[in-house]
Short mmCIF file of C-alpha atoms and ligand atoms in Angstrom, two decimals:
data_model
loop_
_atom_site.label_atom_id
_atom_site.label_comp_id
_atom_site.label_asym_id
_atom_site.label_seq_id
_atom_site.Cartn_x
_atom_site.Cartn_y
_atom_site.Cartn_z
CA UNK A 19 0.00 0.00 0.00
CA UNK A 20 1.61 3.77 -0.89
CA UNK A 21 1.81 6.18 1.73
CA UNK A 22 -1.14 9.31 1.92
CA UNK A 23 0.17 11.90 -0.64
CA UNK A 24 1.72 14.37 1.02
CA UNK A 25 -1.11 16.79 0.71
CA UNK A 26 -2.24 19.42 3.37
CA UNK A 27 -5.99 19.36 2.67
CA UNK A 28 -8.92 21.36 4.35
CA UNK A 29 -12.56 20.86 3.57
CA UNK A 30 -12.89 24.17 2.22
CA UNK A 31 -10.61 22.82 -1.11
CA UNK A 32 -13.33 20.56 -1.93
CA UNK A 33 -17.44 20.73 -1.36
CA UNK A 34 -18.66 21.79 1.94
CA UNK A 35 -20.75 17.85 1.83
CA UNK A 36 -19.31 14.56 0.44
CA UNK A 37 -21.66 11.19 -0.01
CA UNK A 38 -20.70 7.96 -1.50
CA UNK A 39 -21.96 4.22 -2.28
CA UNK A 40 -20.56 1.04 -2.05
CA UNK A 41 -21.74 -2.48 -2.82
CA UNK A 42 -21.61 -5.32 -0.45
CA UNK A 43 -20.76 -8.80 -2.04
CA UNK A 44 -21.16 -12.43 -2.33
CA UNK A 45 -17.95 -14.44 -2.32
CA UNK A 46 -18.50 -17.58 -4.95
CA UNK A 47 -15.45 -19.33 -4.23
CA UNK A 48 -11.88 -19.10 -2.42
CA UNK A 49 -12.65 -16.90 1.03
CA UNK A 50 -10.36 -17.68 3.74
CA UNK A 51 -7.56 -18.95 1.03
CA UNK A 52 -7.12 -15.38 -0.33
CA UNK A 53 -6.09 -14.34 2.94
CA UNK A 54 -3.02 -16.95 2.23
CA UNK A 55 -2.06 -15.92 -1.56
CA UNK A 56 -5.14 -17.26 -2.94
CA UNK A 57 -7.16 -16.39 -6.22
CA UNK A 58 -11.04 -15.72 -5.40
CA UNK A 59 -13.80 -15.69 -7.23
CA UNK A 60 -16.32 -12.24 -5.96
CA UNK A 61 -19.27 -10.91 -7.41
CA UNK A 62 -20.55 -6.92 -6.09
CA UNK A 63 -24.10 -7.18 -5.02
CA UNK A 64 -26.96 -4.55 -6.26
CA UNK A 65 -27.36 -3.42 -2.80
CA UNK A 66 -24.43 -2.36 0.16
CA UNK A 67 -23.98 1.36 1.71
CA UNK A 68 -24.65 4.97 1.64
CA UNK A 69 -22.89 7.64 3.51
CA UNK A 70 -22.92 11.51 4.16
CA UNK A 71 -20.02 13.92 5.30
CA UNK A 72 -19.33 16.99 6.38
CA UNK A 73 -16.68 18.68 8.30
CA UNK A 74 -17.16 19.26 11.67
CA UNK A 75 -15.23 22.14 13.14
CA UNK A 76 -14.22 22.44 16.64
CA UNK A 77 -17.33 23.87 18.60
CA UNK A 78 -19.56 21.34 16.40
CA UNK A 79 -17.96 18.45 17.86
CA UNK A 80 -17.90 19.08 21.57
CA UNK A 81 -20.91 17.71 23.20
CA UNK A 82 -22.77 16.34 20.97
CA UNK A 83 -24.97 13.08 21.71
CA UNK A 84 -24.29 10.73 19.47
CA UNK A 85 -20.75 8.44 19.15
CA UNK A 86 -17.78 11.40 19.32
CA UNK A 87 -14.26 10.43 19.47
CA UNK A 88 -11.04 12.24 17.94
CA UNK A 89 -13.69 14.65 17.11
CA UNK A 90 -15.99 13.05 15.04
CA UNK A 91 -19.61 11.99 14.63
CA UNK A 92 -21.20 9.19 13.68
CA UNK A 93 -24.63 9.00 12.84
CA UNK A 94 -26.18 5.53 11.81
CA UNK A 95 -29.56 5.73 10.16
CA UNK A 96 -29.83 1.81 10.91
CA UNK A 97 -29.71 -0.06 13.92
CA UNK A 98 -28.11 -2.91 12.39
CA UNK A 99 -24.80 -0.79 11.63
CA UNK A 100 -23.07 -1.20 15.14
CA UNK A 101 -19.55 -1.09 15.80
CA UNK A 102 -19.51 1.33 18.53
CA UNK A 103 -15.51 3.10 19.20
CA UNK A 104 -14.45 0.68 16.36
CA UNK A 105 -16.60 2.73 14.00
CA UNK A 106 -14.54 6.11 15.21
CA UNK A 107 -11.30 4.51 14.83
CA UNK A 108 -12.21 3.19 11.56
CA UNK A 109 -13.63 6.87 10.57
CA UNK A 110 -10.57 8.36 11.96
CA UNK A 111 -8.72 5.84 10.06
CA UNK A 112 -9.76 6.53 6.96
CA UNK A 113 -9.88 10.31 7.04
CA UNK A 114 -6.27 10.14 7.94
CA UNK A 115 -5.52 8.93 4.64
CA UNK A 116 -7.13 12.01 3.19
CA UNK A 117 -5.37 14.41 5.64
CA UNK A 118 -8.96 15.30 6.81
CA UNK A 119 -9.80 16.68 10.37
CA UNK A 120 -13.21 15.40 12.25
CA UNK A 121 -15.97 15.07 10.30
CA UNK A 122 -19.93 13.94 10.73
CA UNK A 123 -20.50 11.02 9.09
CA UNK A 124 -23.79 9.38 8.50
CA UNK A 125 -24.42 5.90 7.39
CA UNK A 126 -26.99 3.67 5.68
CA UNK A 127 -26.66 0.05 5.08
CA UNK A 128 -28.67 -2.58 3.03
CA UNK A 129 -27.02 -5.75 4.20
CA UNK A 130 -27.44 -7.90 6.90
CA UNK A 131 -24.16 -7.07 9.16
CA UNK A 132 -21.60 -9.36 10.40
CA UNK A 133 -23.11 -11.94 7.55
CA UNK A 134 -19.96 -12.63 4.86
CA UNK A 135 -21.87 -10.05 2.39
CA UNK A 136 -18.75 -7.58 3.03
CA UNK A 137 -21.39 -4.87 5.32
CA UNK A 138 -17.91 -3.22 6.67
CA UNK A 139 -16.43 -2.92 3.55
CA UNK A 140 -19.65 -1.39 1.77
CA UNK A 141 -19.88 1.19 4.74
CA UNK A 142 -16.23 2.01 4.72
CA UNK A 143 -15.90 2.17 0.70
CA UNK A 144 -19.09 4.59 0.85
CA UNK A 145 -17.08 6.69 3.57
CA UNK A 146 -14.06 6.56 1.55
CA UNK A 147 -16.01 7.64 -1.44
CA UNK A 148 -17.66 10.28 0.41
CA UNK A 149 -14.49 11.61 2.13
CA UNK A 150 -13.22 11.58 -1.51
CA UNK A 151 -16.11 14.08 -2.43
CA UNK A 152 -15.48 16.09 0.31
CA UNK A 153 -11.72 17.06 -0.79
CA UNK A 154 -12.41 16.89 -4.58
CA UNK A 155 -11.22 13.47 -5.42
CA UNK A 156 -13.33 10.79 -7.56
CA UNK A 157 -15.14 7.75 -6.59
CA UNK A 158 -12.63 5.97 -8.56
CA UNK A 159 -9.11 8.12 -7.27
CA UNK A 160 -6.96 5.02 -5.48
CA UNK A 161 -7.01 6.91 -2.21
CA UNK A 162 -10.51 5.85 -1.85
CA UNK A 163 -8.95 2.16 -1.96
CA UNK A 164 -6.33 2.81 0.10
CA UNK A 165 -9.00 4.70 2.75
CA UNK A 166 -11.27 1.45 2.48
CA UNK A 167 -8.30 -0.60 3.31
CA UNK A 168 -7.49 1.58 6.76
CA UNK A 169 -11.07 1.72 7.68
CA UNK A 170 -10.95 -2.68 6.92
CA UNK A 171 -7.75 -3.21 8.50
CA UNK A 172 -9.79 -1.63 12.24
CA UNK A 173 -12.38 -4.61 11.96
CA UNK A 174 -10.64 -6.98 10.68
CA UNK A 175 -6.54 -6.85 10.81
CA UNK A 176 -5.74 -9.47 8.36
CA UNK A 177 -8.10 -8.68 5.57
CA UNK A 178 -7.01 -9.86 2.04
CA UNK A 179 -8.66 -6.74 0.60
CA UNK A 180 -11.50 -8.85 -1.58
CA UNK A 181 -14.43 -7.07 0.08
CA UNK A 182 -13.14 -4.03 -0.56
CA UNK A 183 -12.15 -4.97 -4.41
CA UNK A 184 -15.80 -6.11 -4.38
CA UNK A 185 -17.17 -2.89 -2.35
CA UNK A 186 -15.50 -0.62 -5.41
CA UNK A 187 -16.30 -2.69 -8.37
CA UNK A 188 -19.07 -4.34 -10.41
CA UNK A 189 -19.77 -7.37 -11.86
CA UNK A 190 -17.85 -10.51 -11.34
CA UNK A 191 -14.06 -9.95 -9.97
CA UNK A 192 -10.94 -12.75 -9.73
CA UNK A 193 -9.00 -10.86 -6.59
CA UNK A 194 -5.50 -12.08 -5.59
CA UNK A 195 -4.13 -9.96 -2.49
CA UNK A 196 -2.04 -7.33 -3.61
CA UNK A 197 -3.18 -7.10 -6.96
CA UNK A 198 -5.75 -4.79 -9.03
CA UNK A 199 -8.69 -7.07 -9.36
CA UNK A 200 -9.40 -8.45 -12.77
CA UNK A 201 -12.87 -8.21 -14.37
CA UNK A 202 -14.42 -11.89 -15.09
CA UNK A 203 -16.15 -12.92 -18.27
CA UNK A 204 -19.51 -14.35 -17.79
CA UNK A 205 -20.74 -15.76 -20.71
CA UNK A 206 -24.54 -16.42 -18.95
CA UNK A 207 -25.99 -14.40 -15.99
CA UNK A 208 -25.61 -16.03 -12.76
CA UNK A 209 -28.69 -15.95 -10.76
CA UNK A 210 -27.68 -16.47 -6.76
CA UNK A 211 -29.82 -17.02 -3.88
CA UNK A 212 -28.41 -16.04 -0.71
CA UNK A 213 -29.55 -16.98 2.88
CA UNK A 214 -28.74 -15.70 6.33
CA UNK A 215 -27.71 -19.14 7.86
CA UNK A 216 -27.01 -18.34 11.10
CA UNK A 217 -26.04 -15.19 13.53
CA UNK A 218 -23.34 -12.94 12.87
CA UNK A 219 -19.55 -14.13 13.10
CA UNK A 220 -16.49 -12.21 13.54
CA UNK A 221 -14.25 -12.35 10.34
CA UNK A 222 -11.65 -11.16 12.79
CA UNK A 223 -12.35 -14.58 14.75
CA UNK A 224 -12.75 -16.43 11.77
CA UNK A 225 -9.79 -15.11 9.96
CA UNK A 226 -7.50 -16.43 13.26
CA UNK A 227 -8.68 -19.54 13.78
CA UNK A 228 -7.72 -20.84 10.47
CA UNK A 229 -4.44 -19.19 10.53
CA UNK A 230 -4.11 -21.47 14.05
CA UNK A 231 -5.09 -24.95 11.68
CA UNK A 232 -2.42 -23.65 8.89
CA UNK A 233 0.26 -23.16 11.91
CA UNK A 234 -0.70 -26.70 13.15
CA UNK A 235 -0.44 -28.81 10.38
CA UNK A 236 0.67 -26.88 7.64
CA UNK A 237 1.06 -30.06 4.93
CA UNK A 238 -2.31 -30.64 5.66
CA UNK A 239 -3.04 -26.62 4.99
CA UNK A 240 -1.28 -26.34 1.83
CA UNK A 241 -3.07 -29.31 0.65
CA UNK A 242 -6.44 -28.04 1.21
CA UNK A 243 -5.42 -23.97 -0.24
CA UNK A 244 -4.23 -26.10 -3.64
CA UNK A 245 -7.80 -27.76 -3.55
CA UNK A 246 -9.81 -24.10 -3.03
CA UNK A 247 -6.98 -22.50 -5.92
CA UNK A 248 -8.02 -25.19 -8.54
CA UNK A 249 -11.24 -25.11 -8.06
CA UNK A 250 -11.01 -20.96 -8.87
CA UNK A 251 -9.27 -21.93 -11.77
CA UNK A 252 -11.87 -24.52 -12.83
CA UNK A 253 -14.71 -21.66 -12.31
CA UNK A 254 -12.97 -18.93 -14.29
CA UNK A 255 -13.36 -21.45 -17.46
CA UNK A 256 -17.55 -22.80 -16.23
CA UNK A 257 -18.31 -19.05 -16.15
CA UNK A 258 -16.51 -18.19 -19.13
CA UNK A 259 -18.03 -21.01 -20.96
CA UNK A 260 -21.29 -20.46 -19.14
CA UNK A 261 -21.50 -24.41 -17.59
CA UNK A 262 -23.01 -23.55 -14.60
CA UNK A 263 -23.82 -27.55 -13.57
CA UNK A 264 -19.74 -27.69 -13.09
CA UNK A 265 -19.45 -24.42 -11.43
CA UNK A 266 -22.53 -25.70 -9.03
CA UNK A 267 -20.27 -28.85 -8.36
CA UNK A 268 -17.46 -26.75 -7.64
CA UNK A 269 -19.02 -24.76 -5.30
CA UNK A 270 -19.99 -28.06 -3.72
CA UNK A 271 -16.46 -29.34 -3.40
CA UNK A 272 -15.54 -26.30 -1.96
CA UNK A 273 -18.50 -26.15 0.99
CA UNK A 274 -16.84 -29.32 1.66
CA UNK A 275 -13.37 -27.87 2.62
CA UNK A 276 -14.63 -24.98 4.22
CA UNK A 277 -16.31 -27.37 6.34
CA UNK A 278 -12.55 -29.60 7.20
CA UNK A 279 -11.74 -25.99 8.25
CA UNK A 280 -14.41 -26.02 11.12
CA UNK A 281 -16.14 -22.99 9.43
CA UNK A 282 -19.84 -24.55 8.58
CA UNK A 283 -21.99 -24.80 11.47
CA UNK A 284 -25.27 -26.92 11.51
CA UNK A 285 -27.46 -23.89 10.09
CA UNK A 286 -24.95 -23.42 7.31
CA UNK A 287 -25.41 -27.31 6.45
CA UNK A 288 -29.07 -27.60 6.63
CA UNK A 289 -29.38 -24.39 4.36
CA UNK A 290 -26.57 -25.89 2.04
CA UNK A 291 -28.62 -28.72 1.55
CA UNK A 292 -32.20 -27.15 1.23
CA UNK A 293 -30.92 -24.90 -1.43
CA UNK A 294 -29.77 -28.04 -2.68
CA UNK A 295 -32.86 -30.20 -2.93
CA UNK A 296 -35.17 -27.04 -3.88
CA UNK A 297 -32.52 -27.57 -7.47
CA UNK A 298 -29.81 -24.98 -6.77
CA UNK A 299 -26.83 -26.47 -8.38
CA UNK A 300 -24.55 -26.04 -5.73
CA UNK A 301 -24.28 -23.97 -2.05
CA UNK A 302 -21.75 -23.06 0.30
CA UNK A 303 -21.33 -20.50 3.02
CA UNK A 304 -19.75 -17.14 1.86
CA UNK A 305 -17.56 -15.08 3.27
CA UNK A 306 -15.81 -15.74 6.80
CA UNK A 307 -18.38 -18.49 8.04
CA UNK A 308 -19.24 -19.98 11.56
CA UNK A 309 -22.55 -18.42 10.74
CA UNK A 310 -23.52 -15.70 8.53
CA UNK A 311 -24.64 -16.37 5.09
CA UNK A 312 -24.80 -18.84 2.07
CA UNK A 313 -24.63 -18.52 -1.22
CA UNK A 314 -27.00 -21.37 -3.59
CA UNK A 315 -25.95 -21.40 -7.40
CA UNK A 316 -29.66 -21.37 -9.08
CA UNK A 317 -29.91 -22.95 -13.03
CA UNK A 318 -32.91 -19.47 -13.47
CA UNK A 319 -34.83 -17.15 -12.17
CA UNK A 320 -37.98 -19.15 -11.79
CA UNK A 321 -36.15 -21.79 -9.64
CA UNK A 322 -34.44 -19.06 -7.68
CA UNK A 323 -38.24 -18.59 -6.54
CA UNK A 324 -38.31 -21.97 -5.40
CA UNK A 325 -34.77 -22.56 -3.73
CA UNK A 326 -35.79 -19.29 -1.80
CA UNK A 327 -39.22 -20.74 -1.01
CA UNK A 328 -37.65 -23.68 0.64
CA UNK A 329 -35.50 -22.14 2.42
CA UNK A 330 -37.50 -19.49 4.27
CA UNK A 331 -39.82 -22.68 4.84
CA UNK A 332 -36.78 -23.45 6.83
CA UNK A 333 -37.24 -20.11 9.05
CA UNK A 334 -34.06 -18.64 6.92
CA UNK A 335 -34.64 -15.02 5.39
CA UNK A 336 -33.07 -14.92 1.72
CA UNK A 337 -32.88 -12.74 -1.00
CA UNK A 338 -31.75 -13.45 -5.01
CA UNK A 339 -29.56 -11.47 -7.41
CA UNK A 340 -28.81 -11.40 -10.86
CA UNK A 341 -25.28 -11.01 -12.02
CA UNK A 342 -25.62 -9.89 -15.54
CA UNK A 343 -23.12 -11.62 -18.25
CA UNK A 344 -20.21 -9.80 -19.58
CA UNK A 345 -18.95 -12.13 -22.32
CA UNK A 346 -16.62 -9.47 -23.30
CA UNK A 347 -14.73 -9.11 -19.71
CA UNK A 348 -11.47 -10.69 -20.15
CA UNK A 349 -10.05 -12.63 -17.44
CA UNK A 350 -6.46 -13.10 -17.60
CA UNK A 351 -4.20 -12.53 -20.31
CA UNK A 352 -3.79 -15.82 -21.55
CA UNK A 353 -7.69 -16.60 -21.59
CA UNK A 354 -7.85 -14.37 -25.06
CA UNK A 355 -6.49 -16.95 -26.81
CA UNK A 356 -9.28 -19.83 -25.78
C1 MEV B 412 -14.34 -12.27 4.25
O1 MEV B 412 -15.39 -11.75 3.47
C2 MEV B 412 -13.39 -13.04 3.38
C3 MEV B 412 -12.21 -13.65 4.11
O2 MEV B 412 -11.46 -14.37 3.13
C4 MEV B 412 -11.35 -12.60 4.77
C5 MEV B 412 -10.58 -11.75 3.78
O3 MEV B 412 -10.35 -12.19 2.65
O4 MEV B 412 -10.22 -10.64 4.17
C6 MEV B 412 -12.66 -14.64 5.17
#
């Protein structure tokens, strides 16, 4: 990551309000082994975050009743955004990287939290983003990445950066840590249902506790992050070639080592396998597990209907998306010639 530009910046450079979106996401295959060097396969949902700033000078920011730390304040518009000092440090965080003093902030959010949908990335993207507007910068200027980052890193110290990739983009994304993401060719649209399988998890948590299984056996490990890497390889060519049966089976395979990684829970199962039997052609938990959500692969929109029937038979609440194709997205340089 560069350092901030060496920029002294005041408010009054840019507009006197910022605001800025950002999309939460699904992760279709390789969470957890991205952290380690990974490839993953990431898709930005239709729905994620909003949020409003404007500078607060010094008199604003004294007593005032909502969250104020370092100066700023934080007003959430939705119970489910919580994150209490966290959310301050994050804010303070990311305004850093803009050279910006104490600012009101005021978020939206149109995710479940805490459920592997990438809720803290969406609401720090759409802070970067608004930040961003605040000093003049575009959505799209890579100090809004870098800000993202610094807000992630509070929640969830390790992060491989995919949320964020996915909070800033569109469309289908192959993320390796470190690198720009690459825009995936989808040669069909892939129609997802996703369920909230279970309460929230930390990623933080998450995150460590299989970083303890790759310190204790790490042949084992490496085995089982070669698995989750050829199965991204296998996807790139179902969803350029538009088989989604294989890419269901892959997703399969891959619910399977998730699961060796103690990061399925019973919930996460019993949704897997409703989706399942309702026709999705394949399900696994996305994001950081041990609760949180699942994603079902669905063969069309009319059995979408179905797999989402079943599961909120179930008791689970679920929701579909559409990600459109983009035949003409090209994955990696070598794919132009197949
Ligand atoms: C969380 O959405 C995805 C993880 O792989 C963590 C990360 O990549 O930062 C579990």
């Amino acid at each position: 990551m560069s350092e901030p530009k060496d920029r002294s910046v005041t408010p009054s450079l840019g507009t006197e309000e910022g605001s800025g979106t950002a999309s939460g996401k699904v992760i279709i295959l390789g969470e957890h082994a991205v952290v380690h060097g990974c490839a993953a396969i990431a898709v930005s949902l239709g729905r994620g975050a909003r949020a409003r700033v404007r500078p607060l000078h010094q008199a604003d920011s004294a007593n005032t009743k909502e969250g104020v730390a370092h100066g700023d304040r934080i007003t959430l518009s939705d119970q489910s955004v919580q994150g209490g000092e966290a959310l301050l440090d994050a804010l303070r965080a990311a305004r850093a990287v803009f050279a910006l003093g104490p600012v009101e902030l005021e978020l939206s959010l149109d995710l479940p939290a805490g459920s592997g949908l990438g809720a803290s990335a969406a609401l720090g993207g759409a802070t970067a983003r608004a930040l961003a507007q605040l000093v003049g910068l575009t959505p799209h200027d890579p100090l809004v990445a870098q800000a993202t980052d610094a807000w992630e890193e509070v929640f969830h110290g390790n992060a491989s950066g995919v949320d964020r990739a996915a909070a800033l983009g569109e469309g289908a994304l192959l993320f390796i840590r470190g690198q720009a993401p690459i825009p995936l060719a989808l040669r069909v649209p892939l129609q997802l249902v996703i369920a909230v399988a279970g309460p929230p998890a930390s990623t933080k948590t998450m995150v460590e506790s299989v970083m303890r299984l790759r310190q204790s056996n790490r042949i084992q490990f490496d085995k089982n992050l070669a698995a989750l890497g050829a199965l991204v390889d296998n996807a790139k060519i179902c969803l350029r070639t538009g088989d989604l049966s294989s890419l269901g089976q892959l997703i399969n395979l891959a619910q399977m080592v998730l699961a060796g990684w103690m990061l399925s829970t019973d919930s996460i199962e019993l949704a897997c396998r409703t989706a399942r039997s309702a026709g999705a052609l394949g399900a696994k938990l996305t994001g950081a597990g041990g609760g949180g959500c699942i994603v079902a692969l669905s063969p069309s929109d009319a059995m979408s209907a179905k797999i989402e029937s079943a599961l909120s038979e179930q008791g689970f609440d679920t929701f579909s998306t559409e990600v459109g194709a983009s035949p003409q997205a090209t994955c990696e340089h070598h794919d132009h010639h197949e």
